[in-house]
Amino acid sequence: MPTGQVIKTYNGFYYVLEAGKELTVNAQLLSCRLRGRLKREKGAVVTGDMVEYELLGDGTGVIEKCLPRKSMLHRPPVANIDQVIITFAVKEPDINSLLLNRFLVLAEWSDIPEIIICLNKLDLQGDVDEAFMKPYVEAGYRVIFASAHDGQGIDTIREMLKGKVTVFAGPSGVGKSSLLNAIDENLGLTTGVISEKIKRGKHTTRVASFLPVSTGGIVVDTPGFSAAELEHLDKALLAEYFPEFRPLIEKCYYNTCTHSHEPDCGIKNALSEGLISQERYEAYLSILQTILDRKKAY
Ligand SMILES: Nc1nc2c(ncn2[C@@H]2O[C@H](COP(=O)(O)OP(=O)(O)OP(=O)(O)O)[C@@H](O)[C@H]2O)c(=O)[nH]1
Ligand SMILES: [Mg+2]
Ligand SMILES: [Zn+2]
């Protein structure tokens, strides 16, 4: 049976690039439907999946099987990627640390080899706010300051993309599609406007799609989203999603420690010694509360 990769999905169709063919801007894609049993299973096939399909007489196909995934980003759902660039804007829409932490936790939950933070629209702010980003740098994240409008940071991002599959994820309107157009003008992605009143994006990008970058690498532009679904996470694993908390967990007195009210907690001790940031710890508590509230609702 032929195999290929799902490059994007739209309206129940899965657009597949035949194995062995190169992804180019105008590559021929095969439109496929899912076999019934795959349809019934939510998330059985997502963008990026390697699949086996059957060719029908009319030039379309039917996906029969999803092959094992190398990696899986849960939000937005994209398979077989190497890194994710969590993209925010310094302004319009404004960044806040809780929202950034929520996106980071979602990415950590997915176990993606490399998570990078990109702060776009630096042209609106003037100078780089190193202090705001310090906790994230200390947690081990690479942070890139960029502007799709004046071009700063673009060369750095372009270098990072070579030889990899990179997802750009983040809220609507932060400039994910604009950054990609600045990286490679051949992409010609549609970009939106920011609503005057609420300074938010208008969900311009509608589907996640794999795109070839002419200077090397594959990028995945994705629709903006709000990172509202954290209540589904396992509270016992939450601290693991903060990389700088990981080595501290084993120092907790209770092995069921939630690092909130318990005495002799490795994370709270590190906090009082100034070894981890107050902001990150507060984000942890806030997300923990979201998970606990959800459990109570049942
Ligand atoms: N000042 C400034 N504006 C930018 C920059 N990058 C993007 N914008 C503007 O921000 C708006 C939204 O940009 P998009 O690229 O559509 O944002 P997006 O993240 O792809 O949004 P969704 O597709 O809705 O998720 C557009 O009006 C862009 O012109 C930047 O670096 N500086
Ligand atoms: Mg977009
Ligand atoms: Zn603890």
mmCIF file of C-alpha atoms and ligand atoms in Angstrom:
data_model
loop_
_atom_site.group_PDB
_atom_site.id
_atom_site.type_symbol
_atom_site.label_atom_id
_atom_site.label_comp_id
_atom_site.label_asym_id
_atom_site.label_seq_id
_atom_site.Cartn_x
_atom_site.Cartn_y
_atom_site.Cartn_z
ATOM 1 C CA MET A 1 0.000 0.000 0.000
ATOM 2 C CA PRO A 2 1.363 3.499 -0.768
ATOM 3 C CA THR A 3 2.464 5.706 2.117
ATOM 4 C CA GLY A 4 2.658 9.457 2.519
ATOM 5 C CA GLN A 5 2.448 12.339 4.959
ATOM 6 C CA VAL A 6 -0.576 14.452 5.877
ATOM 7 C CA ILE A 7 0.440 18.028 5.038
ATOM 8 C CA LYS A 8 -2.830 19.632 6.147
ATOM 9 C CA THR A 9 -6.407 18.701 6.930
ATOM 10 C CA TYR A 10 -9.491 20.680 6.060
ATOM 11 C CA ASN A 11 -13.218 19.966 6.105
ATOM 12 C CA GLY A 12 -12.794 16.230 6.556
ATOM 13 C CA PHE A 13 -10.162 15.992 3.823
ATOM 14 C CA TYR A 14 -6.577 14.978 4.484
ATOM 15 C CA TYR A 15 -4.042 16.297 1.970
ATOM 16 C CA VAL A 16 -1.269 13.758 1.550
ATOM 17 C CA LEU A 17 2.204 14.110 0.022
ATOM 18 C CA GLU A 18 3.320 10.815 -1.484
ATOM 19 C CA ALA A 19 6.372 9.267 0.238
ATOM 20 C CA GLY A 20 9.613 10.091 -1.562
ATOM 21 C CA LYS A 21 8.271 13.330 -3.058
ATOM 22 C CA GLU A 22 9.694 16.618 -1.926
ATOM 23 C CA LEU A 23 7.468 19.181 -0.233
ATOM 24 C CA THR A 24 7.567 22.297 -2.412
ATOM 25 C CA VAL A 25 5.291 25.347 -2.384
ATOM 26 C CA ASN A 26 3.168 23.923 -5.200
ATOM 27 C CA ALA A 27 3.663 20.197 -4.560
ATOM 28 C CA GLN A 28 0.826 17.970 -5.775
ATOM 29 C CA LEU A 29 -1.164 16.683 -2.810
ATOM 30 C CA LEU A 30 -3.624 13.819 -2.839
ATOM 31 C CA SER A 31 -6.965 14.544 -1.193
ATOM 32 C CA CYS A 32 -7.966 11.660 1.022
ATOM 33 C CA ARG A 33 -10.824 10.689 3.278
ATOM 34 C CA LEU A 34 -10.480 8.502 6.348
ATOM 35 C CA ARG A 35 -11.573 4.873 6.466
ATOM 36 C CA GLY A 36 -14.655 4.599 8.723
ATOM 37 C CA ARG A 37 -12.980 3.047 11.721
ATOM 38 C CA LEU A 38 -10.367 5.852 11.794
ATOM 39 C CA LYS A 39 -13.153 8.432 11.606
ATOM 40 C CA ARG A 40 -14.739 7.166 14.798
ATOM 41 C CA GLU A 41 -11.509 7.534 16.768
ATOM 42 C CA LYS A 42 -10.894 11.197 17.682
ATOM 43 C CA GLY A 43 -7.453 12.409 16.650
ATOM 44 C CA ALA A 44 -6.632 9.132 14.877
ATOM 45 C CA VAL A 45 -4.979 11.068 12.054
ATOM 46 C CA VAL A 46 -3.594 14.613 12.411
ATOM 47 C CA THR A 47 -1.437 16.948 10.347
ATOM 48 C CA GLY A 48 2.070 15.535 10.073
ATOM 49 C CA ASP A 49 1.073 11.890 10.359
ATOM 50 C CA MET A 50 2.670 9.286 8.125
ATOM 51 C CA VAL A 51 -0.156 7.192 6.698
ATOM 52 C CA GLU A 52 -0.926 4.256 4.453
ATOM 53 C CA TYR A 53 -3.613 4.951 1.889
ATOM 54 C CA GLU A 54 -5.496 3.303 -0.922
ATOM 55 C CA LEU A 55 -5.857 5.074 -4.264
ATOM 56 C CA LEU A 56 -9.371 5.277 -5.660
ATOM 57 C CA GLY A 57 -10.242 5.408 -9.371
ATOM 58 C CA ASP A 58 -11.244 9.080 -9.224
ATOM 59 C CA GLY A 59 -7.807 10.294 -8.192
ATOM 60 C CA THR A 60 -8.597 10.663 -4.494
ATOM 61 C CA GLY A 61 -7.539 8.320 -1.712
ATOM 62 C CA VAL A 62 -8.654 6.654 1.496
ATOM 63 C CA ILE A 63 -6.366 6.612 4.539
ATOM 64 C CA GLU A 64 -6.278 3.092 5.950
ATOM 65 C CA LYS A 65 -3.704 3.353 8.675
ATOM 66 C CA CYS A 66 -1.682 5.857 10.696
ATOM 67 C CA LEU A 67 1.967 4.838 11.151
ATOM 68 C CA PRO A 68 3.704 5.250 14.549
ATOM 69 C CA ARG A 69 4.473 8.864 15.505
ATOM 70 C CA LYS A 70 7.966 10.135 16.249
ATOM 71 C CA SER A 71 6.475 12.955 18.351
ATOM 72 C CA MET A 72 3.095 14.540 18.946
ATOM 73 C CA LEU A 73 2.220 18.110 19.896
ATOM 74 C CA HIS A 74 -1.208 17.916 21.538
ATOM 75 C CA ARG A 75 -2.197 21.595 21.203
ATOM 76 C CA PRO A 76 -2.467 22.350 18.351
ATOM 77 C CA PRO A 77 -2.427 18.702 17.217
ATOM 78 C CA VAL A 78 0.565 18.113 14.927
ATOM 79 C CA ALA A 79 2.609 14.924 14.625
ATOM 80 C CA ASN A 80 6.248 14.188 13.782
ATOM 81 C CA ILE A 81 7.828 17.524 14.612
ATOM 82 C CA ASP A 82 11.266 18.366 16.026
ATOM 83 C CA GLN A 83 10.652 21.679 17.747
ATOM 84 C CA VAL A 84 8.020 24.207 18.640
ATOM 85 C CA ILE A 85 8.436 27.966 18.716
ATOM 86 C CA ILE A 86 5.958 29.407 21.209
ATOM 87 C CA THR A 87 5.271 32.799 19.706
ATOM 88 C CA PHE A 88 4.033 35.874 21.543
ATOM 89 C CA ALA A 89 4.003 39.595 20.808
ATOM 90 C CA VAL A 90 5.463 42.128 23.251
ATOM 91 C CA LYS A 91 2.288 44.158 22.584
ATOM 92 C CA GLU A 92 -0.917 43.929 20.583
ATOM 93 C CA PRO A 93 -1.904 41.494 21.915
ATOM 94 C CA ASP A 94 -0.087 42.091 25.228
ATOM 95 C CA ILE A 95 1.918 39.257 26.696
ATOM 96 C CA ASN A 96 1.412 38.224 30.283
ATOM 97 C CA SER A 97 3.457 35.715 32.193
ATOM 98 C CA LEU A 98 0.563 33.439 33.153
ATOM 99 C CA LEU A 99 -0.509 33.040 29.544
ATOM 100 C CA LEU A 100 3.063 32.371 28.424
ATOM 101 C CA ASN A 101 3.418 29.765 31.164
ATOM 102 C CA ARG A 102 0.183 28.090 30.116
ATOM 103 C CA PHE A 103 1.483 27.720 26.568
ATOM 104 C CA LEU A 104 4.817 26.397 27.837
ATOM 105 C CA VAL A 105 3.065 23.806 30.001
ATOM 106 C CA LEU A 106 0.992 22.645 27.034
ATOM 107 C CA ALA A 107 4.160 22.220 25.003
ATOM 108 C CA GLU A 108 5.992 20.410 27.821
ATOM 109 C CA TRP A 109 3.038 18.049 28.209
ATOM 110 C CA SER A 110 3.658 16.986 24.623
ATOM 111 C CA ASP A 111 7.278 15.974 25.188
ATOM 112 C CA ILE A 112 8.650 17.830 22.164
ATOM 113 C CA PRO A 113 12.471 17.661 21.950
ATOM 114 C CA GLU A 114 12.956 21.446 21.706
ATOM 115 C CA ILE A 115 10.785 24.293 22.985
ATOM 116 C CA ILE A 116 11.775 27.836 22.059
ATOM 117 C CA ILE A 117 10.133 31.162 22.922
ATOM 118 C CA CYS A 118 9.872 33.914 20.327
ATOM 119 C CA LEU A 119 8.774 37.415 21.265
ATOM 120 C CA ASN A 120 7.612 39.234 18.150
ATOM 121 C CA LYS A 121 6.666 42.873 17.406
ATOM 122 C CA LEU A 122 9.745 44.215 19.128
ATOM 123 C CA ASP A 123 9.438 47.258 16.851
ATOM 124 C CA LEU A 124 6.437 48.320 18.967
ATOM 125 C CA GLN A 125 8.417 48.383 22.179
ATOM 126 C CA GLY A 126 11.811 49.800 21.363
ATOM 127 C CA ASP A 127 14.066 47.860 23.672
ATOM 128 C CA VAL A 128 14.307 44.276 24.831
ATOM 129 C CA ASP A 129 12.794 43.502 28.213
ATOM 130 C CA GLU A 130 15.468 41.113 29.455
ATOM 131 C CA ALA A 131 14.099 41.107 33.027
ATOM 132 C CA PHE A 132 10.684 39.876 31.955
ATOM 133 C CA MET A 133 12.234 36.922 30.155
ATOM 134 C CA LYS A 134 14.841 36.059 32.799
ATOM 135 C CA PRO A 135 12.794 33.303 34.523
ATOM 136 C CA TYR A 136 12.339 31.540 31.198
ATOM 137 C CA VAL A 137 15.995 31.749 30.244
ATOM 138 C CA GLU A 138 16.879 30.396 33.699
ATOM 139 C CA ALA A 139 14.391 27.566 33.203
ATOM 140 C CA GLY A 140 16.454 26.597 30.144
ATOM 141 C CA TYR A 141 14.370 28.018 27.307
ATOM 142 C CA ARG A 142 15.992 29.729 24.391
ATOM 143 C CA VAL A 143 14.366 33.138 23.870
ATOM 144 C CA ILE A 144 14.431 35.003 20.563
ATOM 145 C CA PHE A 145 13.385 38.632 20.208
ATOM 146 C CA ALA A 146 12.044 39.367 16.745
ATOM 147 C CA SER A 147 10.050 41.640 14.534
ATOM 148 C CA ALA A 148 8.390 40.526 11.334
ATOM 149 C CA HIS A 149 8.154 44.221 10.423
ATOM 150 C CA ASP A 150 11.714 45.444 10.854
ATOM 151 C CA GLY A 151 13.422 42.083 10.386
ATOM 152 C CA GLN A 152 15.281 41.688 13.678
ATOM 153 C CA GLY A 153 15.714 38.092 14.798
ATOM 154 C CA ILE A 154 14.644 36.707 11.437
ATOM 155 C CA ASP A 155 18.116 35.438 10.446
ATOM 156 C CA THR A 156 18.441 33.704 13.821
ATOM 157 C CA ILE A 157 15.130 31.917 13.361
ATOM 158 C CA ARG A 158 15.980 30.984 9.762
ATOM 159 C CA GLU A 159 19.177 29.268 10.968
ATOM 160 C CA MET A 160 17.266 27.321 13.618
ATOM 161 C CA LEU A 161 14.838 25.912 11.080
ATOM 162 C CA LYS A 162 17.390 24.160 8.870
ATOM 163 C CA GLY A 163 17.004 20.387 8.758
ATOM 164 C CA LYS A 164 14.066 20.411 11.180
ATOM 165 C CA VAL A 165 10.291 20.439 11.311
ATOM 166 C CA THR A 166 9.249 23.425 13.417
ATOM 167 C CA VAL A 167 5.776 24.382 14.607
ATOM 168 C CA PHE A 168 4.879 28.007 15.268
ATOM 169 C CA ALA A 169 2.217 28.067 17.984
ATOM 170 C CA GLY A 170 0.692 30.858 20.060
ATOM 171 C CA PRO A 171 -2.307 33.151 20.450
ATOM 172 C CA SER A 172 -4.067 34.696 17.457
ATOM 173 C CA GLY A 173 -2.566 37.926 16.141
ATOM 174 C CA VAL A 174 0.929 37.606 17.607
ATOM 175 C CA GLY A 175 2.360 37.406 14.087
ATOM 176 C CA LYS A 176 3.125 33.746 13.438
ATOM 177 C CA SER A 177 2.198 33.934 9.758
ATOM 178 C CA SER A 178 3.914 37.330 9.423
ATOM 179 C CA LEU A 179 7.161 35.904 10.845
ATOM 180 C CA LEU A 180 6.995 33.014 8.391
ATOM 181 C CA ASN A 181 6.500 35.410 5.485
ATOM 182 C CA ALA A 182 9.526 37.404 6.698
ATOM 183 C CA ILE A 183 11.566 34.188 6.860
ATOM 184 C CA ASP A 184 10.560 33.176 3.342
ATOM 185 C CA GLU A 185 8.601 35.564 1.146
ATOM 186 C CA ASN A 186 7.632 32.689 -1.171
ATOM 187 C CA LEU A 187 5.274 31.371 1.504
ATOM 188 C CA GLY A 188 2.800 34.192 0.867
ATOM 189 C CA LEU A 189 0.688 33.396 3.921
ATOM 190 C CA THR A 190 -2.431 35.401 4.661
ATOM 191 C CA THR A 191 -2.046 37.629 7.700
ATOM 192 C CA GLY A 192 -4.743 39.376 9.678
ATOM 193 C CA VAL A 193 -5.337 42.579 11.536
ATOM 194 C CA ILE A 194 -5.591 43.244 15.236
ATOM 195 C CA SER A 195 -9.005 44.387 16.407
ATOM 196 C CA GLU A 196 -8.780 48.052 17.389
ATOM 197 C CA LYS A 197 -10.914 47.695 20.496
ATOM 198 C CA ILE A 198 -9.692 44.563 22.183
ATOM 199 C CA LYS A 199 -6.213 44.347 20.597
ATOM 200 C CA ARG A 200 -6.644 40.713 19.742
ATOM 201 C CA GLY A 201 -6.125 38.697 16.584
ATOM 202 C CA LYS A 202 -9.001 37.579 14.415
ATOM 203 C CA HIS A 203 -8.061 33.940 13.818
ATOM 204 C CA THR A 204 -6.781 34.450 10.309
ATOM 205 C CA THR A 205 -4.950 31.129 9.906
ATOM 206 C CA ARG A 206 -7.584 28.390 9.902
ATOM 207 C CA VAL A 207 -5.637 25.150 9.539
ATOM 208 C CA ALA A 208 -2.202 23.840 10.461
ATOM 209 C CA SER A 209 -0.100 23.158 7.390
ATOM 210 C CA PHE A 210 3.424 21.977 6.638
ATOM 211 C CA LEU A 211 5.346 24.454 4.487
ATOM 212 C CA PRO A 212 8.804 24.232 2.910
ATOM 213 C CA VAL A 213 11.278 27.037 3.688
ATOM 214 C CA SER A 214 13.503 27.830 0.695
ATOM 215 C CA THR A 215 16.583 28.259 2.920
ATOM 216 C CA GLY A 216 16.003 24.847 4.557
ATOM 217 C CA GLY A 217 13.604 23.158 6.928
ATOM 218 C CA ILE A 218 9.885 22.716 7.167
ATOM 219 C CA VAL A 219 7.629 24.990 9.201
ATOM 220 C CA VAL A 220 4.095 24.461 10.392
ATOM 221 C CA ASP A 221 1.897 27.537 10.562
ATOM 222 C CA THR A 222 -0.996 26.970 12.961
ATOM 223 C CA PRO A 223 -4.202 28.760 13.943
ATOM 224 C CA GLY A 224 -3.943 30.910 17.075
ATOM 225 C CA PHE A 225 -5.508 29.445 20.202
ATOM 226 C CA SER A 226 -6.091 30.392 23.799
ATOM 227 C CA ALA A 227 -4.482 27.550 25.824
ATOM 228 C CA ALA A 228 -7.657 27.210 27.846
ATOM 229 C CA GLU A 229 -7.692 23.441 28.169
ATOM 230 C CA LEU A 230 -5.156 22.848 30.905
ATOM 231 C CA GLU A 231 -7.710 21.320 33.280
ATOM 232 C CA HIS A 232 -7.242 18.005 31.485
ATOM 233 C CA LEU A 233 -3.656 17.677 32.666
ATOM 234 C CA ASP A 234 -2.676 15.287 35.441
ATOM 235 C CA LYS A 235 -1.947 17.288 38.611
ATOM 236 C CA ALA A 236 0.649 14.751 39.716
ATOM 237 C CA LEU A 237 2.667 15.485 36.568
ATOM 238 C CA LEU A 238 2.251 19.267 36.462
ATOM 239 C CA ALA A 239 5.512 20.106 38.264
ATOM 240 C CA GLU A 240 7.405 18.008 35.685
ATOM 241 C CA TYR A 241 6.258 20.452 33.024
ATOM 242 C CA PHE A 242 8.381 23.172 34.668
ATOM 243 C CA PRO A 243 11.899 22.018 33.716
ATOM 244 C CA GLU A 244 13.633 23.856 36.584
ATOM 245 C CA PHE A 245 11.273 22.197 39.120
ATOM 246 C CA ARG A 246 12.120 18.667 37.994
ATOM 247 C CA PRO A 247 15.285 18.065 40.046
ATOM 248 C CA LEU A 248 13.576 19.528 43.154
ATOM 249 C CA ILE A 249 10.600 17.180 43.256
ATOM 250 C CA GLU A 250 12.550 14.308 44.778
ATOM 251 C CA LYS A 251 13.487 16.535 47.724
ATOM 252 C CA CYS A 252 9.862 16.828 48.856
ATOM 253 C CA TYR A 253 9.046 15.046 52.126
ATOM 254 C CA TYR A 254 5.762 13.633 50.814
ATOM 255 C CA ASN A 255 5.917 11.723 47.581
ATOM 256 C CA THR A 256 2.370 12.903 46.852
ATOM 257 C CA CYS A 257 3.429 16.531 47.394
ATOM 258 C CA THR A 258 1.475 19.024 45.270
ATOM 259 C CA HIS A 259 4.037 21.728 46.181
ATOM 260 C CA SER A 260 1.280 24.045 47.399
ATOM 261 C CA HIS A 261 0.564 23.663 51.158
ATOM 262 C CA GLU A 262 2.788 20.761 52.247
ATOM 263 C CA PRO A 263 5.707 21.263 54.670
ATOM 264 C CA ASP A 264 9.263 20.454 53.649
ATOM 265 C CA CYS A 265 8.631 20.816 49.934
ATOM 266 C CA GLY A 266 11.670 20.898 47.629
ATOM 267 C CA ILE A 267 10.076 23.448 45.326
ATOM 268 C CA LYS A 268 8.871 25.799 48.068
ATOM 269 C CA ASN A 269 12.273 25.592 49.748
ATOM 270 C CA ALA A 270 13.978 26.514 46.483
ATOM 271 C CA LEU A 271 11.529 29.399 46.098
ATOM 272 C CA SER A 272 12.341 30.814 49.527
ATOM 273 C CA GLU A 273 16.045 30.582 48.723
ATOM 274 C CA GLY A 274 15.421 32.512 45.509
ATOM 275 C CA LEU A 275 16.508 29.600 43.319
ATOM 276 C CA ILE A 276 13.312 29.534 41.292
ATOM 277 C CA SER A 277 11.205 32.447 40.163
ATOM 278 C CA GLN A 278 8.115 33.668 42.002
ATOM 279 C CA GLU A 279 6.321 34.164 38.683
ATOM 280 C CA ARG A 280 6.880 30.598 37.557
ATOM 281 C CA TYR A 281 5.796 29.242 40.927
ATOM 282 C CA GLU A 282 2.631 31.363 40.893
ATOM 283 C CA ALA A 283 1.852 30.137 37.387
ATOM 284 C CA TYR A 284 2.275 26.589 38.673
ATOM 285 C CA LEU A 285 -0.200 27.248 41.522
ATOM 286 C CA SER A 286 -2.683 28.900 39.182
ATOM 287 C CA ILE A 287 -2.640 25.978 36.743
ATOM 288 C CA LEU A 288 -2.844 23.511 39.634
ATOM 289 C CA GLN A 289 -5.975 25.339 40.841
ATOM 290 C CA THR A 290 -7.482 25.106 37.335
ATOM 291 C CA ILE A 291 -6.992 21.339 37.422
ATOM 292 C CA LEU A 292 -8.457 21.029 40.934
ATOM 293 C CA ASP A 293 -11.515 23.184 40.042
ATOM 294 C CA ARG A 294 -12.234 20.937 37.111
ATOM 295 C CA LYS A 295 -12.107 17.806 39.275
ATOM 296 C CA LYS A 296 -14.590 19.407 41.715
ATOM 297 C CA ALA A 297 -17.023 20.172 38.910
ATOM 298 C CA TYR A 298 -17.689 16.441 38.480
HETATM 299 N N1 LIG B 1 4.161 46.075 14.563
HETATM 300 C C1 LIG B 1 4.205 44.796 14.183
HETATM 301 N N2 LIG B 1 3.090 44.187 13.753
HETATM 302 C C2 LIG B 1 3.181 42.900 13.386
HETATM 303 C C3 LIG B 1 4.385 42.167 13.453
HETATM 304 N N3 LIG B 1 4.140 40.906 13.044
HETATM 305 C C4 LIG B 1 2.835 40.859 12.727
HETATM 306 N N4 LIG B 1 2.245 42.058 12.914
HETATM 307 C C5 LIG B 1 0.846 42.395 12.667
HETATM 308 O O1 LIG B 1 0.005 41.639 13.512
HETATM 309 C C6 LIG B 1 -1.206 41.283 12.834
HETATM 310 C C7 LIG B 1 -1.459 39.779 12.939
HETATM 311 O O2 LIG B 1 -0.420 39.092 12.265
HETATM 312 P P1 LIG B 1 -0.586 37.571 11.787
HETATM 313 O O3 LIG B 1 0.703 37.184 11.171
HETATM 314 O O4 LIG B 1 -1.818 37.403 10.968
HETATM 315 O O5 LIG B 1 -0.780 36.845 13.190
HETATM 316 P P2 LIG B 1 -0.975 35.270 13.478
HETATM 317 O O6 LIG B 1 -0.231 34.959 14.727
HETATM 318 O O7 LIG B 1 -0.618 34.484 12.267
HETATM 319 O O8 LIG B 1 -2.543 35.192 13.782
HETATM 320 P P3 LIG B 1 -3.588 33.953 13.571
HETATM 321 O O9 LIG B 1 -3.376 33.407 12.193
HETATM 322 O O10 LIG B 1 -4.921 34.601 13.752
HETATM 323 O O11 LIG B 1 -3.289 32.966 14.651
HETATM 324 C C8 LIG B 1 -1.044 41.800 11.401
HETATM 325 O O12 LIG B 1 -1.730 43.031 11.297
HETATM 326 C C9 LIG B 1 0.434 42.000 11.254
HETATM 327 O O13 LIG B 1 0.777 43.000 10.332
HETATM 328 C C10 LIG B 1 5.556 42.849 13.924
HETATM 329 O O14 LIG B 1 6.667 42.317 14.036
HETATM 330 N N5 LIG B 1 5.403 44.168 14.282
HETATM 331 MG MG MG B 2 -1.673 33.179 11.115
HETATM 332 ZN ZN ZN B 3 6.747 19.606 46.997
#
